[in-house]
Amino acid sequence: MIELDEVRRLTGPNLLWDRPGAIVDVLLSGVDKPTVLKHWQTWIERLLVDFGWQNETHIYREHEYGFNFAISAPVDALYTACELAELAWHCCASELQNIALPAWRERLKELEVELAEEINPQLLSILNAAEHHRVSCLFDDDELSLGMGGNLDSWPVRALPELHQIDWSKYKDIPCALITGTNGKSTCVRLASQIAKAQGICAGVTSTDFIRVGDEIIDHGDYSGPGGARMLLRDKRTELAFLEVARGGILRRGLPVTRVDAALITNVASDHLGQYGINTVEELAEAKFVVAKALDENGVLVLNADNALVIEQSKKLDKTLCWFSLDEFNPLVQQQIAEGGRAVFVRSNELFYHHTGVFEAICKVSDIPMTLQGAAEHNIQNALGVVGLSKALGLSNNAIVSGLMSFGSNAQDNPGRGNIYQLKGCQVIVDFAHNEHGMKAVVNMARQMPAKKYIAMFGHAGDRSDQELYALTDAVLELNAELYIPVEVEKYLRGREFNEISTLVKQYMLHKNIPEKHIQLAGSALEGTKLALAHASPGDVILLFVLDEREQVHKWLSNITD
């Protein structure tokens, strides 16, 4: 098999390198990879020269199922670069399959016409000058802006000012932080913004759920990529930006900004493998660590010392680190303390921060609402990471404590993440966790809550393999619930038939010796929620994994009266 999977632009620092350009994802089986690589290199080098781009270069990344091939290109010619890279691949694939070559010379002439329409020399001039003046320059297909927040001007990309008209002294950056990881990203950007608010700073947040400035949500949706970052940083109200950076955004386009003051990697665990050439958790860790490329010599990278994948990947870096851990005696924390470095840890139920030999007591873990008296261990880790990030950004201890104390496990502060409802004498937990690592963390939290019996509702996305669905189900079964309610998530069937997933899960649970009377299927999250409450009695704990219909579930639960 020789298959072209996707061609796309790389606009920021990315997994392969720090240059803009175009990337070609190819899938292979039954083909000699060195032969494929040799043909690709021959064709891309020939086409770059013939196209007049002999000063551009190329790079590749091999993975289990194929290659990521990339070429560099001017940032005002990335669409043309995608066409050129795709042409090189078609020529390569044709040779490999002994079929007629495409009319590549004619296609190059067409691309020269397309390039003439795409290039924007004035944009390149401003970008180069902005780099010289160390002013951030954000641009997309429609708009270019200089500076950030209140110190920003913008113009249409086809109506840019002359260099002599630009007063560079008026443009300033605002403090920015990148937050990534498999789980906890959204919670951390929200908590961090609450701490900034406590210090009187109007913080902006991008996330997979919404984009927000201060207390105003600008729009709902997945804004964890470069587009959301540009929108937030161009809002003149934004004084400090917390940018959630998801795996998909990093791999599709690269980082949204090239310079930040701090970054946080919450953890790395298996999730969304098999996309963009990321097939192992080790490769996923490498992708997450791309955020370190945006840190300069003064930037701080906050890392989870309790996560083996994070620890291993950190060995490849030369950055200022702040380690956080649930255990004061974690070896990396102890090493940081011995060397005067930054560390955040728990000592006798209290959060501590260390730097340059000074230990600062922050607050008691049990006083932080989102930890549920310490039962939500994953949220203790999130709090530790955000403390390290906040200290790196120069936020005060008073603001940190105030933010931690005022951020709750409710749908207002942290929608979809460990939300607690007290209903009819029961405790109801609503969470969006959808991978094994996250679901185990929430199940562990629920098990710390005394219950007469447990009830669990859950559903899975259809793009998971059967084995992945079984592993996710095993994570829920650790709750040892009296009733399990597998639900169908119609929005995320992704190629599966309706009721296929819940039926498959039920059969697996029966195979695991769960009595059939303890399993009831539901057609949606809202239907499953109503079923769970109907079977509940005072003293029960109900765990609802809600991947879809979160707003409907929240409204229904909020309208229940005792």
Coordinates of C-alpha atoms in Angstrom, one line a residue:
M1 CA 0.0 0.0 0.0
I2 CA 1.2 3.5 -0.9
E3 CA -1.3 6.1 0.3
L4 CA -1.3 9.9 0.6
D5 CA -3.0 10.6 3.9
E6 CA -3.0 14.4 4.1
V7 CA -1.1 17.5 3.0
R8 CA -1.2 20.6 5.2
R9 CA 0.5 23.9 6.0
L10 CA 2.9 24.2 9.0
T11 CA 2.7 27.7 10.3
G12 CA 4.6 27.6 13.6
P13 CA 7.3 25.6 15.4
N14 CA 6.3 22.0 15.1
L15 CA 7.3 18.4 15.7
L16 CA 9.7 18.2 12.8
W17 CA 11.5 21.6 13.0
D18 CA 10.9 25.3 13.7
R19 CA 10.4 26.3 10.1
P20 CA 7.1 27.1 8.2
G21 CA 6.3 25.0 5.2
A22 CA 4.2 22.1 4.0
I23 CA 3.9 18.5 5.3
V24 CA 2.9 15.4 3.5
D25 CA 1.6 12.4 5.5
V26 CA 2.0 9.1 3.7
L27 CA 0.9 5.6 4.8
L28 CA 2.9 2.5 3.6
S29 CA 2.7 -1.2 3.9
G30 CA 4.5 -3.9 2.0
V31 CA 7.0 -1.4 0.7
D32 CA 10.7 -0.9 1.4
K33 CA 10.9 2.4 3.3
P34 CA 14.5 3.3 2.4
T35 CA 13.5 3.0 -1.3
V36 CA 10.5 5.3 -0.7
L37 CA 12.7 7.8 1.1
K38 CA 15.2 7.8 -1.7
H39 CA 12.6 8.4 -4.4
W40 CA 11.0 11.2 -2.3
Q41 CA 14.3 13.0 -1.7
T42 CA 15.2 12.8 -5.4
W43 CA 11.9 14.2 -6.5
I44 CA 11.5 17.0 -3.9
E45 CA 15.1 18.1 -4.6
R46 CA 14.5 18.2 -8.3
L47 CA 11.2 20.1 -8.0
L48 CA 12.6 22.6 -5.5
V49 CA 15.4 23.5 -7.9
D50 CA 13.2 23.6 -11.0
F51 CA 10.7 25.8 -9.2
G52 CA 13.3 28.3 -8.1
W53 CA 13.2 27.3 -4.5
Q54 CA 16.7 25.9 -4.3
N55 CA 17.3 27.7 -1.0
E56 CA 14.5 25.8 0.6
T57 CA 15.1 22.5 2.3
H58 CA 13.3 19.3 3.3
I59 CA 13.1 17.0 6.3
Y60 CA 11.3 13.7 7.1
R61 CA 10.1 11.7 10.1
E62 CA 9.7 8.0 9.8
H63 CA 7.1 6.2 11.9
E64 CA 5.7 2.7 12.1
Y65 CA 3.2 3.1 9.3
G66 CA 4.9 5.5 7.0
F67 CA 6.5 9.0 6.8
N68 CA 5.9 12.6 7.5
F69 CA 7.7 14.5 4.7
A70 CA 8.0 18.3 5.0
I71 CA 9.5 21.1 2.9
S72 CA 10.3 24.6 4.1
A73 CA 8.8 27.6 2.3
P74 CA 8.2 31.3 2.7
V75 CA 5.3 32.0 5.0
D76 CA 3.5 33.9 2.2
A77 CA 3.6 30.8 -0.1
L78 CA 2.4 27.9 2.1
Y79 CA -0.6 27.0 -0.1
T80 CA 1.7 26.8 -3.1
A81 CA 4.2 24.8 -1.0
C82 CA 1.5 22.2 -0.2
E83 CA 0.8 21.8 -3.9
L84 CA 4.5 21.4 -4.7
A85 CA 5.0 18.9 -1.9
E86 CA 2.0 16.9 -3.1
L87 CA 3.3 17.0 -6.7
A88 CA 6.6 15.6 -5.5
W89 CA 4.8 12.8 -3.7
H90 CA 2.7 11.9 -6.7
C91 CA 5.8 11.7 -8.8
C92 CA 7.5 9.5 -6.2
A93 CA 4.5 7.2 -5.8
S94 CA 4.1 6.8 -9.6
E95 CA 7.7 5.7 -9.9
L96 CA 7.4 3.3 -7.0
Q97 CA 4.3 1.7 -8.6
N98 CA 5.7 1.8 -12.2
I99 CA 2.9 3.9 -13.6
A100 CA 3.0 7.0 -15.8
L101 CA 4.4 10.1 -14.1
P102 CA 2.0 13.1 -13.8
A103 CA 2.7 16.0 -16.1
W104 CA 4.9 17.6 -13.6
R105 CA 6.6 20.2 -15.8
E106 CA 3.2 21.6 -16.8
R107 CA 2.1 21.5 -13.2
L108 CA 5.1 23.5 -12.1
K109 CA 4.2 26.2 -14.6
E110 CA 0.7 26.3 -13.2
L111 CA 2.2 26.6 -9.7
E112 CA 4.3 29.6 -10.8
V113 CA 1.0 31.4 -11.6
E114 CA -0.5 30.4 -8.3
L115 CA 2.6 31.5 -6.5
A116 CA 2.5 35.0 -8.1
E117 CA -1.1 35.4 -6.8
E118 CA -0.2 34.2 -3.3
I119 CA 3.1 35.9 -2.4
N120 CA 3.0 39.1 -0.3
P121 CA 6.4 40.8 -0.2
Q122 CA 5.2 43.5 2.1
L123 CA 4.1 40.9 4.6
L124 CA 7.5 39.3 4.6
S125 CA 9.2 42.7 5.1
I126 CA 7.0 43.4 8.2
L127 CA 7.7 39.9 9.6
N128 CA 11.4 40.4 9.3
A129 CA 11.3 43.8 10.8
A130 CA 9.1 42.6 13.6
E131 CA 11.6 39.9 14.4
H132 CA 14.4 42.5 14.5
H133 CA 12.3 44.7 16.9
R134 CA 11.2 41.6 18.9
V135 CA 7.6 42.5 18.4
S136 CA 5.1 39.7 18.0
C137 CA 3.5 39.6 14.5
L138 CA 0.3 37.5 14.1
F139 CA -1.1 36.9 10.7
D140 CA -3.6 34.7 8.8
D141 CA -5.2 34.7 5.4
D142 CA -7.0 38.0 6.1
E143 CA -5.3 40.0 8.8
L144 CA -1.8 40.9 10.2
S145 CA -1.4 42.4 13.6
L146 CA 1.6 43.7 15.6
G147 CA 1.8 43.5 19.4
M148 CA -0.8 41.9 21.7
G149 CA -3.8 42.9 23.8
G150 CA -4.0 46.6 24.4
N151 CA -0.8 47.3 22.5
L152 CA -1.9 46.1 19.1
D153 CA -2.7 47.3 15.7
S154 CA -4.0 45.3 12.8
W155 CA -4.4 45.6 9.0
P156 CA -5.8 43.6 6.1
V157 CA -2.9 41.5 4.7
R158 CA -3.4 43.0 1.3
A159 CA -3.4 46.6 2.6
L160 CA -0.3 46.6 4.9
P161 CA 1.6 49.8 5.9
E162 CA 5.0 50.7 4.6
L163 CA 7.8 50.0 7.1
H164 CA 8.6 53.7 7.6
Q165 CA 5.0 54.2 8.7
I166 CA 5.3 51.8 11.6
D167 CA 6.1 53.1 15.1
W168 CA 7.6 49.9 16.6
S169 CA 7.9 51.4 20.1
K170 CA 4.1 51.3 20.6
Y171 CA 3.8 47.5 20.3
K172 CA 4.3 45.3 23.3
D173 CA 3.7 41.7 24.1
I174 CA 1.6 40.5 27.0
P175 CA 2.7 37.6 29.2
C176 CA 1.7 34.3 27.7
A177 CA 1.7 30.6 28.8
L178 CA 1.1 27.4 26.9
I179 CA -0.6 24.5 28.6
T180 CA -0.7 21.0 27.2
G181 CA -0.9 17.4 28.3
T182 CA -3.2 14.4 27.8
N183 CA -5.5 15.4 30.7
G184 CA -6.1 18.4 32.8
K185 CA -5.4 21.1 30.2
S186 CA -8.8 22.8 30.3
T187 CA -8.9 22.7 34.1
C188 CA -5.5 24.3 34.3
V189 CA -6.2 27.2 32.0
R190 CA -9.4 28.0 33.8
L191 CA -7.7 27.8 37.3
A192 CA -4.8 29.9 36.1
S193 CA -7.1 32.6 34.8
Q194 CA -8.9 32.6 38.2
I195 CA -5.6 33.2 39.9
A196 CA -4.8 36.1 37.5
K197 CA -8.3 37.5 38.1
A198 CA -7.5 37.5 41.9
Q199 CA -4.5 39.7 41.1
G200 CA -6.6 42.1 39.2
I201 CA -5.5 41.0 35.8
C202 CA -7.8 40.5 32.8
A203 CA -6.7 37.0 31.7
G204 CA -7.7 35.4 28.4
V205 CA -8.2 31.7 27.9
T206 CA -8.3 29.5 24.9
S207 CA -9.4 25.9 25.3
T208 CA -11.2 23.0 23.7
D209 CA -14.5 24.3 25.0
F210 CA -14.4 28.0 24.5
I211 CA -12.4 31.2 24.2
R212 CA -12.8 33.7 27.0
V213 CA -11.6 37.1 28.0
G214 CA -12.1 38.0 31.6
D215 CA -15.5 36.7 32.5
E216 CA -16.9 37.0 28.9
I217 CA -17.0 33.9 26.7
I218 CA -16.4 35.1 23.2
D219 CA -17.4 31.9 21.5
H220 CA -17.9 28.2 22.2
G221 CA -16.0 25.5 20.4
D222 CA -12.6 24.0 20.1
Y223 CA -10.1 26.9 20.2
S224 CA -7.0 25.0 21.1
G225 CA -5.2 25.8 17.8
P226 CA -3.5 28.9 16.3
G227 CA -6.8 30.5 15.3
G228 CA -8.1 30.7 18.8
A229 CA -4.7 32.1 20.0
R230 CA -4.8 34.9 17.4
M231 CA -8.3 35.8 18.3
L232 CA -7.5 36.0 22.0
L233 CA -4.2 37.9 21.6
R234 CA -5.8 40.4 19.3
D235 CA -8.5 41.3 21.9
K236 CA -7.4 44.6 23.4
R237 CA -8.8 43.6 26.8
T238 CA -6.4 40.6 27.2
E239 CA -3.6 41.4 29.7
L240 CA -2.4 37.8 30.2
A241 CA -3.0 34.8 28.0
F242 CA -3.3 31.1 29.0
L243 CA -3.4 29.1 25.7
E244 CA -4.5 25.5 25.8
V245 CA -2.5 23.7 23.2
A246 CA -3.9 20.3 22.1
R247 CA -2.1 17.5 20.3
G248 CA -4.1 18.1 17.1
G249 CA -3.2 21.7 16.9
I250 CA 0.5 21.1 17.4
L251 CA 0.6 18.4 14.7
R252 CA -1.7 20.1 12.2
R253 CA -0.2 23.6 12.2
G254 CA 2.5 23.8 14.9
L255 CA 2.6 26.2 17.9
P256 CA 0.3 29.3 17.8
V257 CA 3.0 31.7 19.0
T258 CA 6.8 31.5 18.9
R259 CA 7.6 33.2 22.2
V260 CA 6.0 32.6 25.6
D261 CA 7.0 33.2 29.2
A262 CA 6.1 29.8 30.6
A263 CA 4.6 26.4 29.7
L264 CA 3.0 23.6 31.6
I265 CA 2.8 19.9 30.6
T266 CA 0.3 18.3 32.9
N267 CA 0.9 14.6 32.0
V268 CA 1.2 12.3 29.0
A269 CA -0.9 9.1 28.6
S270 CA -2.4 7.1 25.7
D271 CA -5.0 9.0 23.7
H272 CA -5.7 9.6 20.0
L273 CA -2.9 7.4 18.8
G274 CA -2.7 6.5 15.1
Q275 CA -3.2 10.1 13.8
Y276 CA -0.6 12.3 12.0
G277 CA 2.0 9.5 12.4
I278 CA 1.8 9.4 16.2
N279 CA 1.4 5.8 17.0
T280 CA 3.0 5.3 20.5
V281 CA 2.7 7.2 23.8
E282 CA 6.4 7.9 23.5
E283 CA 5.8 9.7 20.2
L284 CA 2.8 11.5 21.8
A285 CA 5.1 12.7 24.6
E286 CA 7.5 14.1 21.9
A287 CA 4.6 16.0 20.3
K288 CA 3.5 17.5 23.6
F289 CA 7.0 18.7 24.3
V290 CA 7.0 20.9 21.2
V291 CA 5.7 23.7 23.5
A292 CA 9.3 23.9 24.9
K293 CA 10.4 25.4 21.6
A294 CA 8.5 28.6 22.4
L295 CA 10.5 29.3 25.6
D296 CA 13.5 31.6 25.5
E297 CA 16.4 31.6 27.9
N298 CA 14.2 33.1 30.7
G299 CA 11.2 30.8 30.1
V300 CA 10.1 28.2 32.6
L301 CA 8.8 24.7 31.7
V302 CA 6.6 23.2 34.5
L303 CA 6.5 19.4 34.4
N304 CA 4.9 16.5 36.2
A305 CA 7.5 14.6 38.2
D306 CA 5.0 11.7 38.8
N307 CA 4.7 10.9 35.1
A308 CA 7.3 8.6 33.6
L309 CA 6.7 9.7 30.0
V310 CA 7.2 13.3 31.0
I311 CA 10.4 12.5 32.9
E312 CA 11.9 10.6 30.0
Q313 CA 11.2 13.3 27.5
S314 CA 12.6 16.0 29.7
K315 CA 16.0 14.4 29.5
K316 CA 16.3 15.8 25.9
L317 CA 15.8 19.4 27.0
D318 CA 18.0 22.2 28.1
K319 CA 15.4 24.5 29.7
T320 CA 14.7 26.0 33.1
L321 CA 12.4 23.4 34.7
C322 CA 9.9 23.5 37.6
W323 CA 9.0 20.0 38.7
F324 CA 5.7 19.3 40.6
S325 CA 4.8 16.1 42.5
L326 CA 2.4 14.7 45.0
D327 CA 5.4 13.5 46.9
E328 CA 7.9 15.8 48.6
F329 CA 10.5 13.0 48.4
N330 CA 10.1 12.5 44.6
P331 CA 13.8 12.2 43.4
L332 CA 13.4 15.0 40.9
V333 CA 11.8 17.3 43.5
Q334 CA 14.6 16.6 45.9
Q335 CA 17.2 17.2 43.2
Q336 CA 15.6 20.6 42.4
I337 CA 15.7 21.5 46.1
A338 CA 19.3 20.5 46.4
E339 CA 20.2 22.6 43.4
G340 CA 18.1 25.6 44.4
G341 CA 15.7 25.0 41.5
R342 CA 11.9 25.4 41.2
A343 CA 9.6 22.7 42.7
V344 CA 6.0 22.4 43.8
F345 CA 5.0 19.5 46.1
V346 CA 2.7 18.3 48.9
R347 CA 4.0 18.1 52.4
S348 CA 1.7 17.0 55.2
N349 CA -1.5 18.0 53.3
E350 CA 0.0 21.4 52.3
L351 CA 1.2 22.7 49.0
F352 CA 4.7 24.1 49.1
Y353 CA 6.7 26.0 46.5
H354 CA 10.5 26.0 46.5
H355 CA 13.0 28.2 44.7
T356 CA 16.6 29.3 45.6
G357 CA 16.5 27.6 49.0
V358 CA 13.2 29.3 50.1
F359 CA 10.2 27.1 51.0
E360 CA 6.8 28.9 50.7
A361 CA 3.7 27.3 52.2
I362 CA 0.8 28.0 49.8
C363 CA -2.3 26.4 51.4
K364 CA -3.7 23.1 52.6
V365 CA -4.8 20.6 50.0
S366 CA -8.1 20.0 51.8
D367 CA -8.9 23.7 51.6
I368 CA -8.9 23.7 47.8
P369 CA -12.5 23.0 46.7
M370 CA -11.7 21.2 43.4
T371 CA -9.6 18.5 45.3
L372 CA -12.8 17.4 47.2
Q373 CA -10.9 17.2 50.5
G374 CA -8.0 15.5 48.7
A375 CA -10.2 12.8 47.1
A376 CA -9.6 14.2 43.6
E377 CA -5.9 13.4 43.3
H378 CA -5.7 14.4 39.7
N379 CA -6.9 17.9 40.7
I380 CA -4.2 18.1 43.3
Q381 CA -1.8 17.6 40.5
N382 CA -3.5 20.2 38.4
A383 CA -3.3 22.6 41.3
L384 CA 0.4 21.9 41.8
G385 CA 1.1 22.5 38.1
V386 CA -0.8 25.8 38.0
V387 CA 1.0 27.0 41.2
G388 CA 4.3 26.4 39.4
L389 CA 3.0 28.2 36.3
S390 CA 1.7 31.1 38.3
K391 CA 5.0 31.6 40.1
A392 CA 6.9 31.5 36.8
L393 CA 4.6 34.3 35.6
G394 CA 5.3 36.4 38.8
L395 CA 1.8 36.1 40.2
S396 CA 1.6 36.7 44.0
N397 CA 1.0 34.1 46.7
N398 CA -2.1 35.9 47.8
A399 CA -3.6 35.7 44.3
I400 CA -2.6 32.1 44.0
V401 CA -4.3 31.2 47.3
S402 CA -7.4 33.3 46.4
G403 CA -7.7 31.6 43.0
L404 CA -7.3 28.1 44.4
M405 CA -9.9 28.8 47.1
S406 CA -12.5 30.3 44.8
F407 CA -12.3 27.8 42.0
G408 CA -14.9 25.1 42.6
S409 CA -15.9 21.7 41.1
N410 CA -19.0 23.1 39.5
A411 CA -20.3 23.7 36.0
Q412 CA -19.8 27.4 36.4
D413 CA -16.0 27.4 37.2
N414 CA -15.0 24.2 35.4
P415 CA -17.8 22.8 33.2
G416 CA -17.5 19.1 32.4
R417 CA -14.6 18.4 34.8
G418 CA -15.5 16.8 38.0
N419 CA -18.7 18.7 38.6
I420 CA -20.5 17.7 41.8
Y421 CA -24.3 17.9 42.3
Q422 CA -26.0 17.1 45.6
L423 CA -29.4 15.6 44.6
K424 CA -31.9 13.6 46.6
G425 CA -29.3 12.6 49.2
C426 CA -26.9 11.4 46.5
Q427 CA -23.6 12.8 45.2
V428 CA -23.6 13.1 41.4
I429 CA -20.3 13.5 39.5
V430 CA -20.3 14.7 35.9
D431 CA -17.0 14.5 34.0
F432 CA -15.9 14.6 30.4
A433 CA -13.0 12.1 30.8
H434 CA -12.7 10.0 27.6
N435 CA -9.4 8.3 27.8
E436 CA -8.1 5.5 30.1
H437 CA -5.8 7.8 32.1
G438 CA -8.5 10.4 32.7
M439 CA -11.3 7.9 33.4
K440 CA -9.2 6.0 36.0
A441 CA -8.4 9.3 37.7
V442 CA -12.1 10.2 38.0
V443 CA -13.1 6.6 39.1
N444 CA -10.4 6.8 41.8
M445 CA -11.9 10.1 43.0
A446 CA -15.4 8.6 43.2
R447 CA -14.1 5.6 45.1
Q448 CA -12.8 8.0 47.8
M449 CA -16.4 9.2 48.4
P450 CA -18.3 6.9 50.8
A451 CA -21.4 5.4 49.2
K452 CA -24.1 2.9 49.9
K453 CA -23.7 1.9 46.3
Y454 CA -22.1 3.3 43.1
I455 CA -23.8 3.8 39.7
A456 CA -21.8 4.6 36.6
M457 CA -22.9 5.8 33.2
F458 CA -20.4 6.0 30.4
G459 CA -20.0 6.0 26.6
H460 CA -17.2 5.8 24.0
A461 CA -16.3 7.3 20.7
G462 CA -16.5 5.1 17.7
D463 CA -13.0 5.8 16.3
R464 CA -11.5 3.7 19.1
S465 CA -10.5 0.1 18.4
D466 CA -12.4 -2.7 20.1
Q467 CA -9.4 -3.3 22.4
E468 CA -9.3 0.4 23.3
L469 CA -13.1 0.3 24.1
Y470 CA -12.4 -2.7 26.4
A471 CA -9.6 -0.9 28.2
L472 CA -11.8 2.1 28.8
T473 CA -14.6 -0.1 30.1
D474 CA -12.1 -1.8 32.4
A475 CA -11.3 1.7 33.8
V476 CA -15.0 2.1 34.7
L477 CA -15.3 -1.4 36.2
E478 CA -12.8 -0.4 38.8
L479 CA -15.6 1.5 40.5
N480 CA -17.3 -1.9 41.4
A481 CA -20.7 -0.3 40.8
E482 CA -24.1 -1.8 41.5
L483 CA -25.4 -0.5 38.1
Y484 CA -23.5 0.2 34.8
I485 CA -25.2 2.2 32.1
P486 CA -23.4 2.1 28.7
V487 CA -24.8 4.8 26.5
E488 CA -24.6 5.4 22.8
V489 CA -22.9 8.7 21.8
E490 CA -24.5 9.3 18.5
K491 CA -22.4 12.5 17.8
Y492 CA -19.2 10.4 18.0
L493 CA -20.2 7.1 16.2
R494 CA -17.5 7.9 13.7
G495 CA -18.2 5.1 11.3
R496 CA -19.9 2.7 13.7
E497 CA -23.6 1.7 13.6
F498 CA -26.0 3.1 16.3
N499 CA -26.0 0.8 19.3
E500 CA -22.9 -1.0 18.1
I501 CA -20.6 0.4 20.8
S502 CA -23.0 0.0 23.7
T503 CA -23.8 -3.6 22.7
L504 CA -20.1 -4.4 22.3
V505 CA -19.4 -3.0 25.7
K506 CA -22.3 -5.0 27.2
Q507 CA -21.0 -8.2 25.8
Y508 CA -17.5 -7.5 27.1
M509 CA -18.9 -6.7 30.6
L510 CA -20.8 -10.0 30.6
H511 CA -17.6 -11.7 29.6
K512 CA -16.0 -10.0 32.7
N513 CA -18.7 -11.7 34.8
I514 CA -20.8 -8.6 35.4
P515 CA -24.4 -9.9 36.0
E516 CA -26.7 -8.8 33.2
K517 CA -29.1 -7.4 35.8
H518 CA -26.4 -4.8 36.7
I519 CA -26.2 -3.5 33.1
Q520 CA -28.8 -1.3 31.4
L521 CA -28.2 0.3 28.0
A522 CA -29.3 3.9 27.1
G523 CA -29.5 5.7 23.8
S524 CA -28.0 9.0 25.0
A525 CA -26.3 10.7 27.8
L526 CA -29.4 12.5 29.0
E527 CA -31.5 9.2 28.8
G528 CA -28.7 7.5 30.8
T529 CA -28.6 10.3 33.4
K530 CA -32.3 9.9 34.0
L531 CA -32.0 6.2 34.3
A532 CA -29.2 6.5 36.8
L533 CA -31.1 8.9 39.0
A534 CA -34.2 6.6 38.8
H535 CA -32.2 3.8 40.3
A536 CA -30.5 5.9 43.0
S537 CA -31.2 6.0 46.7
P538 CA -30.0 8.4 49.4
G539 CA -26.3 7.8 50.2
D540 CA -25.4 6.7 46.6
V541 CA -22.6 8.1 44.5
I542 CA -23.5 8.4 40.8
L543 CA -20.7 8.8 38.3
L544 CA -21.7 10.2 34.9
F545 CA -19.1 10.3 32.0
V546 CA -20.8 12.7 29.7
L547 CA -19.1 13.1 26.3
D548 CA -22.1 14.8 24.6
E549 CA -25.2 16.6 25.7
R550 CA -23.3 18.1 28.6
E551 CA -25.5 21.3 28.6
Q552 CA -28.7 19.3 28.5
V553 CA -27.5 17.0 31.4
H554 CA -26.5 20.0 33.4
K555 CA -29.8 21.8 32.9
W556 CA -31.8 18.6 33.8
L557 CA -29.7 18.0 37.0
S558 CA -30.0 21.6 38.0
N559 CA -33.8 21.5 37.8
I560 CA -34.1 18.5 40.1
T561 CA -35.6 19.4 43.5
D562 CA -35.5 17.2 46.6

